[in-house]
């Protein structure tokens, strides 16, 4: 079985790492069982589209998560949504024609996910989508469009929760093609918690566990409007009793923030962090304030209160089961959420079903079944 495994952006790297490790472990077990030194069940080709090209947003994650160097980097970073999607499609078409695969595995909901799915299907190649079926219902989000289009042409759906399963069933997907496997991001989190280390500024800022906040913002709805971004930051830093706010700044956010001319004694802006040091920061925070979907999953598993500055979420399990709360995108709603936190009344939360660190193993086991049963894999 030959697989093309596609990664393009930071969240993709976190999701593909456990899949690669699970393939290697399964191949080794089957090699021992078969007694053939060079025998391999799954051969994969790792394709990096280059969607994220900044050192701290891409290559760092390959090193930290022990992902092998990509077999190819398509170099498709930058440009508008349309320009980037088109560039990835043209480059991946050449890649897949030169290196045919039995199956293309895409993860998440970035432009690379959409572009490579379309190319694969037009070349009559099967597509599997890891993290299929999640929906926010917000069509103003580019990611939502990527999810819907990708799932409309996908052959095999690997889902994180029953919520995602229901979304797919409602859209008419045959339940035999849906596989509830859990969350690969949590595989990576659990496998690396013992390796987390403090960022270089930990002692410089005199940070203490449970005595600071982590802030991340990158959604266009929050950061493209300079005055809205300014109001959000003001509401946060002035309503936490002077505790430090650590703000690792996404390049998109920095472009707007740098023109605001604001400064607060308890606001510390830093460059983007690697996976291990960022999650050390999250694990020891009093709370996280974000507009990221992935971070809400990680905080849920680590039991850290999470305040999400969005009106919708594609990860309802983090709200229904976990430690996350949607407070909306109105800056004035932030204070009320912070008051609940300060009173010690934030919900405890639980870990969703199958978020147990074994998702990638289940995915590989499904791949074996797809190969062994011709009614699936032809």
GROMACS .gro file of C-alpha atoms in nm:
model
  378
    1UNK     CA    1   0.000   0.000   0.000
    2UNK     CA    2   0.148   0.333  -0.109
    3UNK     CA    3   0.024   0.643   0.069
    4UNK     CA    4   0.081   1.012   0.007
    5UNK     CA    5   0.059   1.186   0.345
    6UNK     CA    6   0.001   1.560   0.308
    7UNK     CA    7   0.101   1.834   0.553
    8UNK     CA    8   0.089   2.206   0.491
    9UNK     CA    9   0.050   2.407   0.811
   10UNK     CA   10   0.136   2.392   1.180
   11UNK     CA   11  -0.176   2.199   1.292
   12UNK     CA   12  -0.115   1.944   1.015
   13UNK     CA   13   0.230   1.863   1.147
   14UNK     CA   14   0.093   1.792   1.493
   15UNK     CA   15  -0.166   1.558   1.341
   16UNK     CA   16   0.059   1.366   1.102
   17UNK     CA   17   0.332   1.297   1.359
   18UNK     CA   18   0.146   1.016   1.543
   19UNK     CA   19   0.026   0.865   1.213
   20UNK     CA   20   0.385   0.835   1.091
   21UNK     CA   21   0.495   0.685   1.423
   22UNK     CA   22   0.203   0.438   1.419
   23UNK     CA   23   0.287   0.328   1.063
   24UNK     CA   24   0.648   0.265   1.163
   25UNK     CA   25   0.546   0.063   1.469
   26UNK     CA   26   0.294  -0.146   1.273
   27UNK     CA   27   0.542  -0.210   0.993
   28UNK     CA   28   0.805  -0.322   1.244
   29UNK     CA   29   0.562  -0.563   1.412
   30UNK     CA   30   0.457  -0.710   1.079
   31UNK     CA   31   0.818  -0.734   0.968
   32UNK     CA   32   0.905  -0.939   1.277
   33UNK     CA   33   0.596  -1.154   1.232
   34UNK     CA   34   0.673  -1.221   0.865
   35UNK     CA   35   1.045  -1.274   0.915
   36UNK     CA   36   1.124  -1.054   0.614
   37UNK     CA   37   1.378  -0.782   0.689
   38UNK     CA   38   1.269  -0.550   0.410
   39UNK     CA   39   0.898  -0.626   0.428
   40UNK     CA   40   0.670  -0.328   0.481
   41UNK     CA   41   0.292  -0.312   0.496
   42UNK     CA   42   0.258   0.061   0.436
   43UNK     CA   43   0.494   0.275   0.234
   44UNK     CA   44   0.432   0.646   0.267
   45UNK     CA   45   0.558   0.955   0.093
   46UNK     CA   46   0.548   1.268   0.309
   47UNK     CA   47   0.447   1.574   0.108
   48UNK     CA   48   0.497   1.919   0.259
   49UNK     CA   49   0.306   2.175   0.055
   50UNK     CA   50   0.502   2.463   0.205
   51UNK     CA   51   0.183   2.647   0.303
   52UNK     CA   52   0.358   2.763   0.621
   53UNK     CA   53   0.711   2.860   0.535
   54UNK     CA   54   0.819   3.051   0.846
   55UNK     CA   55   1.083   2.861   1.046
   56UNK     CA   56   0.892   2.880   1.374
   57UNK     CA   57   0.563   2.788   1.205
   58UNK     CA   58   0.677   2.480   1.017
   59UNK     CA   59   1.024   2.323   1.020
   60UNK     CA   60   1.048   2.357   1.400
   61UNK     CA   61   0.758   2.115   1.439
   62UNK     CA   62   0.924   1.851   1.224
   63UNK     CA   63   1.230   1.855   1.449
   64UNK     CA   64   1.045   1.868   1.780
   65UNK     CA   65   0.795   1.597   1.696
   66UNK     CA   66   1.051   1.363   1.539
   67UNK     CA   67   0.890   1.373   1.198
   68UNK     CA   68   1.126   1.268   0.916
   69UNK     CA   69   1.225   1.524   0.656
   70UNK     CA   70   0.954   1.552   0.389
   71UNK     CA   71   1.015   1.363   0.067
   72UNK     CA   72   0.923   1.683  -0.112
   73UNK     CA   73   0.842   2.046  -0.026
   74UNK     CA   74   0.615   2.200  -0.287
   75UNK     CA   75   0.704   2.553  -0.172
   76UNK     CA   76   0.353   2.697  -0.202
   77UNK     CA   77   0.359   2.956   0.076
   78UNK     CA   78   0.209   3.304   0.060
   79UNK     CA   79  -0.050   3.459  -0.168
   80UNK     CA   80  -0.425   3.502  -0.134
   81UNK     CA   81  -0.657   3.211  -0.055
   82UNK     CA   82  -0.714   3.150  -0.427
   83UNK     CA   83  -0.351   3.196  -0.527
   84UNK     CA   84  -0.225   2.960  -0.260
   85UNK     CA   85  -0.488   2.693  -0.331
   86UNK     CA   86  -0.417   2.709  -0.703
   87UNK     CA   87  -0.040   2.688  -0.650
   88UNK     CA   88  -0.078   2.382  -0.426
   89UNK     CA   89  -0.309   2.213  -0.677
   90UNK     CA   90  -0.070   2.263  -0.966
   91UNK     CA   91   0.233   2.150  -0.769
   92UNK     CA   92   0.060   1.848  -0.609
   93UNK     CA   93  -0.077   1.732  -0.943
   94UNK     CA   94   0.279   1.704  -1.077
   95UNK     CA   95   0.390   1.535  -0.754
   96UNK     CA   96   0.113   1.274  -0.757
   97UNK     CA   97   0.154   1.200  -1.126
   98UNK     CA   98   0.525   1.142  -1.075
   99UNK     CA   99   0.467   0.939  -0.758
  100UNK     CA  100   0.129   0.760  -0.784
  101UNK     CA  101  -0.037   0.652  -0.461
  102UNK     CA  102  -0.309   0.408  -0.364
  103UNK     CA  103  -0.440   0.659  -0.110
  104UNK     CA  104  -0.389   1.027  -0.028
  105UNK     CA  105  -0.433   1.114   0.339
  106UNK     CA  106  -0.514   1.475   0.420
  107UNK     CA  107  -0.557   1.618   0.769
  108UNK     CA  108  -0.740   1.914   0.916
  109UNK     CA  109  -0.899   2.200   0.724
  110UNK     CA  110  -0.631   2.422   0.569
  111UNK     CA  111  -0.592   2.513   0.202
  112UNK     CA  112  -0.357   2.218   0.152
  113UNK     CA  113  -0.631   1.982   0.271
  114UNK     CA  114  -0.876   2.111   0.013
  115UNK     CA  115  -0.632   2.148  -0.276
  116UNK     CA  116  -0.472   1.804  -0.247
  117UNK     CA  117  -0.810   1.631  -0.207
  118UNK     CA  118  -0.937   1.779  -0.531
  119UNK     CA  119  -0.620   1.687  -0.719
  120UNK     CA  120  -0.625   1.329  -0.589
  121UNK     CA  121  -0.987   1.270  -0.685
  122UNK     CA  122  -0.936   1.409  -1.036
  123UNK     CA  123  -0.649   1.162  -1.075
  124UNK     CA  124  -0.881   0.881  -0.959
  125UNK     CA  125  -0.693   0.834  -0.632
  126UNK     CA  126  -0.875   0.748  -0.310
  127UNK     CA  127  -0.879   1.015  -0.037
  128UNK     CA  128  -0.892   0.970   0.342
  129UNK     CA  129  -0.965   1.272   0.561
  130UNK     CA  130  -0.836   1.277   0.916
  131UNK     CA  131  -1.052   1.503   1.134
  132UNK     CA  132  -1.345   1.472   0.896
  133UNK     CA  133  -1.695   1.594   0.973
  134UNK     CA  134  -1.626   1.884   1.206
  135UNK     CA  135  -1.838   2.191   1.137
  136UNK     CA  136  -1.876   2.540   1.279
  137UNK     CA  137  -2.169   2.647   1.064
  138UNK     CA  138  -1.985   2.971   0.990
  139UNK     CA  139  -1.937   3.004   0.615
  140UNK     CA  140  -1.734   3.321   0.660
  141UNK     CA  141  -1.446   3.101   0.779
  142UNK     CA  142  -1.223   2.974   0.494
  143UNK     CA  143  -1.164   2.659   0.699
  144UNK     CA  144  -1.536   2.575   0.697
  145UNK     CA  145  -1.543   2.585   0.318
  146UNK     CA  146  -1.233   2.366   0.308
  147UNK     CA  147  -1.400   2.112   0.540
  148UNK     CA  148  -1.724   2.092   0.345
  149UNK     CA  149  -1.563   2.061   0.002
  150UNK     CA  150  -1.305   1.807   0.122
  151UNK     CA  151  -1.569   1.589   0.288
  152UNK     CA  152  -1.790   1.605  -0.021
  153UNK     CA  153  -1.528   1.414  -0.224
  154UNK     CA  154  -1.356   1.207   0.046
  155UNK     CA  155  -1.370   0.826   0.038
  156UNK     CA  156  -1.282   0.742   0.400
  157UNK     CA  157  -1.361   0.959   0.701
  158UNK     CA  158  -1.163   0.945   1.025
  159UNK     CA  159  -1.358   1.134   1.291
  160UNK     CA  160  -1.278   1.277   1.633
  161UNK     CA  161  -1.623   1.260   1.798
  162UNK     CA  162  -1.981   1.145   1.753
  163UNK     CA  163  -2.068   1.509   1.671
  164UNK     CA  164  -1.855   1.478   1.357
  165UNK     CA  165  -2.014   1.142   1.274
  166UNK     CA  166  -2.361   1.294   1.290
  167UNK     CA  167  -2.259   1.582   1.062
  168UNK     CA  168  -2.141   1.335   0.799
  169UNK     CA  169  -2.446   1.110   0.830
  170UNK     CA  170  -2.676   1.410   0.789
  171UNK     CA  171  -2.495   1.497   0.465
  172UNK     CA  172  -2.566   1.150   0.328
  173UNK     CA  173  -2.232   0.975   0.387
  174UNK     CA  174  -2.252   0.595   0.414
  175UNK     CA  175  -2.176   0.498   0.773
  176UNK     CA  176  -1.949   0.218   0.647
  177UNK     CA  177  -1.704   0.484   0.531
  178UNK     CA  178  -1.698   0.667   0.866
  179UNK     CA  179  -1.451   0.559   1.132
  180UNK     CA  180  -1.469   0.710   1.481
  181UNK     CA  181  -1.105   0.693   1.588
  182UNK     CA  182  -1.049   0.986   1.825
  183UNK     CA  183  -0.818   1.285   1.807
  184UNK     CA  184  -0.465   1.257   1.665
  185UNK     CA  185  -0.371   1.595   1.814
  186UNK     CA  186  -0.419   1.439   2.155
  187UNK     CA  187  -0.190   1.150   2.055
  188UNK     CA  188   0.085   1.406   2.003
  189UNK     CA  189   0.002   1.589   2.326
  190UNK     CA  190   0.009   1.276   2.540
  191UNK     CA  191   0.323   1.140   2.376
  192UNK     CA  192   0.515   1.461   2.439
  193UNK     CA  193   0.395   1.597   2.774
  194UNK     CA  194   0.705   1.462   2.948
  195UNK     CA  195   0.919   1.658   2.698
  196UNK     CA  196   0.758   1.999   2.753
  197UNK     CA  197   1.008   2.263   2.861
  198UNK     CA  198   0.977   2.627   2.969
  199UNK     CA  199   1.024   2.895   2.703
  200UNK     CA  200   1.341   3.106   2.728
  201UNK     CA  201   1.154   3.399   2.883
  202UNK     CA  202   1.006   3.196   3.172
  203UNK     CA  203   1.254   3.324   3.431
  204UNK     CA  204   1.299   3.664   3.266
  205UNK     CA  205   0.928   3.739   3.313
  206UNK     CA  206   0.933   3.565   3.654
  207UNK     CA  207   0.636   3.347   3.560
  208UNK     CA  208   0.477   3.127   3.825
  209UNK     CA  209   0.247   2.829   3.762
  210UNK     CA  210  -0.120   2.930   3.770
  211UNK     CA  211  -0.033   3.299   3.788
  212UNK     CA  212  -0.041   3.411   3.426
  213UNK     CA  213  -0.259   3.396   3.114
  214UNK     CA  214  -0.176   3.279   2.762
  215UNK     CA  215  -0.330   3.473   2.473
  216UNK     CA  216  -0.340   3.373   2.106
  217UNK     CA  217  -0.531   3.554   1.831
  218UNK     CA  218  -0.514   3.505   1.455
  219UNK     CA  219  -0.867   3.487   1.310
  220UNK     CA  220  -0.935   3.762   1.053
  221UNK     CA  221  -1.257   3.855   1.235
  222UNK     CA  222  -1.052   3.940   1.544
  223UNK     CA  223  -0.722   4.076   1.417
  224UNK     CA  224  -0.786   4.247   1.083
  225UNK     CA  225  -0.987   4.524   1.249
  226UNK     CA  226  -0.725   4.722   1.442
  227UNK     CA  227  -0.972   4.886   1.678
  228UNK     CA  228  -1.139   4.557   1.764
  229UNK     CA  229  -0.803   4.396   1.836
  230UNK     CA  230  -0.710   4.694   2.053
  231UNK     CA  231  -1.038   4.667   2.247
  232UNK     CA  232  -0.996   4.294   2.304
  233UNK     CA  233  -0.647   4.334   2.441
  234UNK     CA  234  -0.760   4.620   2.667
  235UNK     CA  235  -1.050   4.418   2.810
  236UNK     CA  236  -0.818   4.127   2.884
  237UNK     CA  237  -0.520   4.299   3.042
  238UNK     CA  238  -0.728   4.538   3.255
  239UNK     CA  239  -0.955   4.270   3.404
  240UNK     CA  240  -0.709   4.012   3.539
  241UNK     CA  241  -0.578   4.195   3.847
  242UNK     CA  242  -0.240   4.270   3.695
  243UNK     CA  243  -0.140   3.909   3.620
  244UNK     CA  244   0.096   3.868   3.324
  245UNK     CA  245  -0.048   3.796   2.979
  246UNK     CA  246   0.187   3.608   2.747
  247UNK     CA  247   0.097   3.676   2.385
  248UNK     CA  248   0.286   3.459   2.129
  249UNK     CA  249   0.209   3.656   1.819
  250UNK     CA  250   0.109   3.504   1.487
  251UNK     CA  251   0.266   3.692   1.190
  252UNK     CA  252  -0.081   3.791   1.072
  253UNK     CA  253  -0.161   3.946   1.410
  254UNK     CA  254   0.175   4.120   1.443
  255UNK     CA  255   0.116   4.311   1.120
  256UNK     CA  256  -0.189   4.484   1.273
  257UNK     CA  257  -0.069   4.497   1.635
  258UNK     CA  258   0.255   4.674   1.547
  259UNK     CA  259   0.056   4.973   1.422
  260UNK     CA  260  -0.160   5.010   1.734
  261UNK     CA  261   0.104   5.175   1.951
  262UNK     CA  262  -0.032   5.019   2.272
  263UNK     CA  263   0.160   4.909   2.579
  264UNK     CA  264   0.059   4.754   2.910
  265UNK     CA  265   0.296   4.664   3.194
  266UNK     CA  266   0.148   4.313   3.226
  267UNK     CA  267   0.132   4.235   2.851
  268UNK     CA  268   0.428   4.043   2.711
  269UNK     CA  269   0.436   3.991   2.336
  270UNK     CA  270   0.670   3.716   2.214
  271UNK     CA  271   0.752   3.545   1.887
  272UNK     CA  272   0.572   3.222   1.790
  273UNK     CA  273   0.688   2.929   2.004
  274UNK     CA  274   0.770   2.569   1.922
  275UNK     CA  275   0.522   2.298   2.014
  276UNK     CA  276   0.700   2.180   2.330
  277UNK     CA  277   0.760   2.518   2.490
  278UNK     CA  278   0.418   2.656   2.392
  279UNK     CA  279   0.236   2.366   2.554
  280UNK     CA  280   0.453   2.396   2.866
  281UNK     CA  281   0.322   2.752   2.885
  282UNK     CA  282  -0.040   2.635   2.839
  283UNK     CA  283  -0.010   2.349   3.089
  284UNK     CA  284   0.098   2.583   3.369
  285UNK     CA  285  -0.128   2.879   3.287
  286UNK     CA  286  -0.418   3.004   3.495
  287UNK     CA  287  -0.620   3.013   3.173
  288UNK     CA  288  -0.589   3.047   2.797
  289UNK     CA  289  -0.769   3.309   2.590
  290UNK     CA  290  -0.776   3.222   2.221
  291UNK     CA  291  -0.959   3.206   1.889
  292UNK     CA  292  -0.789   2.881   1.787
  293UNK     CA  293  -0.978   2.555   1.756
  294UNK     CA  294  -0.686   2.321   1.819
  295UNK     CA  295  -0.583   2.493   2.141
  296UNK     CA  296  -0.931   2.437   2.284
  297UNK     CA  297  -0.875   2.062   2.239
  298UNK     CA  298  -0.538   2.071   2.413
  299UNK     CA  299  -0.667   2.279   2.706
  300UNK     CA  300  -0.960   2.039   2.747
  301UNK     CA  301  -0.725   1.743   2.787
  302UNK     CA  302  -0.488   1.934   3.018
  303UNK     CA  303  -0.777   2.067   3.228
  304UNK     CA  304  -0.692   2.434   3.171
  305UNK     CA  305  -0.976   2.690   3.155
  306UNK     CA  306  -1.016   2.822   2.802
  307UNK     CA  307  -1.195   3.136   2.689
  308UNK     CA  308  -1.265   3.136   2.316
  309UNK     CA  309  -1.324   3.470   2.145
  310UNK     CA  310  -1.550   3.340   1.871
  311UNK     CA  311  -1.924   3.315   1.811
  312UNK     CA  312  -1.907   2.958   1.679
  313UNK     CA  313  -1.685   2.654   1.716
  314UNK     CA  314  -1.625   2.344   1.507
  315UNK     CA  315  -1.530   2.161   1.825
  316UNK     CA  316  -1.850   2.160   2.036
  317UNK     CA  317  -1.715   1.877   2.251
  318UNK     CA  318  -1.467   2.120   2.409
  319UNK     CA  319  -1.764   2.325   2.530
  320UNK     CA  320  -2.013   2.047   2.606
  321UNK     CA  321  -1.758   1.819   2.775
  322UNK     CA  322  -1.433   2.011   2.817
  323UNK     CA  323  -1.301   2.328   2.979
  324UNK     CA  324  -1.378   2.565   2.692
  325UNK     CA  325  -1.639   2.841   2.679
  326UNK     CA  326  -1.742   3.050   2.381
  327UNK     CA  327  -1.776   3.413   2.486
  328UNK     CA  328  -1.826   3.560   2.139
  329UNK     CA  329  -1.628   3.815   1.944
  330UNK     CA  330  -1.760   4.122   2.125
  331UNK     CA  331  -1.476   4.260   2.343
  332UNK     CA  332  -1.726   4.367   2.610
  333UNK     CA  333  -1.814   4.003   2.681
  334UNK     CA  334  -1.461   3.922   2.798
  335UNK     CA  335  -1.490   4.081   3.143
  336UNK     CA  336  -1.783   3.862   3.252
  337UNK     CA  337  -1.594   3.542   3.164
  338UNK     CA  338  -1.288   3.661   3.354
  339UNK     CA  339  -1.502   3.737   3.659
  340UNK     CA  340  -1.626   3.375   3.666
  341UNK     CA  341  -1.267   3.256   3.646
  342UNK     CA  342  -1.152   3.487   3.925
  343UNK     CA  343  -1.431   3.364   4.151
  344UNK     CA  344  -1.303   3.008   4.106
  345UNK     CA  345  -1.629   2.898   3.942
  346UNK     CA  346  -1.493   2.776   3.608
  347UNK     CA  347  -1.618   2.430   3.507
  348UNK     CA  348  -1.382   2.136   3.554
  349UNK     CA  349  -1.446   1.955   3.228
  350UNK     CA  350  -1.380   1.598   3.117
  351UNK     CA  351  -1.186   1.432   2.835
  352UNK     CA  352  -1.399   1.323   2.536
  353UNK     CA  353  -1.431   0.958   2.434
  354UNK     CA  354  -1.130   0.804   2.255
  355UNK     CA  355  -0.906   1.105   2.321
  356UNK     CA  356  -0.667   0.860   2.478
  357UNK     CA  357  -0.344   0.881   2.278
  358UNK     CA  358  -0.424   0.576   2.061
  359UNK     CA  359  -0.600   0.739   1.767
  360UNK     CA  360  -0.320   0.692   1.514
  361UNK     CA  361  -0.299   0.324   1.603
  362UNK     CA  362  -0.671   0.291   1.527
  363UNK     CA  363  -0.626   0.474   1.196
  364UNK     CA  364  -0.352   0.235   1.087
  365UNK     CA  365  -0.567  -0.064   1.184
  366UNK     CA  366  -0.845   0.073   0.962
  367UNK     CA  367  -0.598   0.112   0.677
  368UNK     CA  368  -0.516  -0.258   0.712
  369UNK     CA  369  -0.885  -0.345   0.682
  370UNK     CA  370  -0.921  -0.121   0.378
  371UNK     CA  371  -0.640  -0.308   0.211
  372UNK     CA  372  -0.763  -0.653   0.309
  373UNK     CA  373  -1.124  -0.612   0.201
  374UNK     CA  374  -1.154  -0.554  -0.171
  375UNK     CA  375  -1.506  -0.421  -0.135
  376UNK     CA  376  -1.351  -0.120   0.039
  377UNK     CA  377  -1.014  -0.078  -0.122
  378UNK     CA  378  -1.027  -0.106  -0.501
   0.00000   0.00000   0.00000
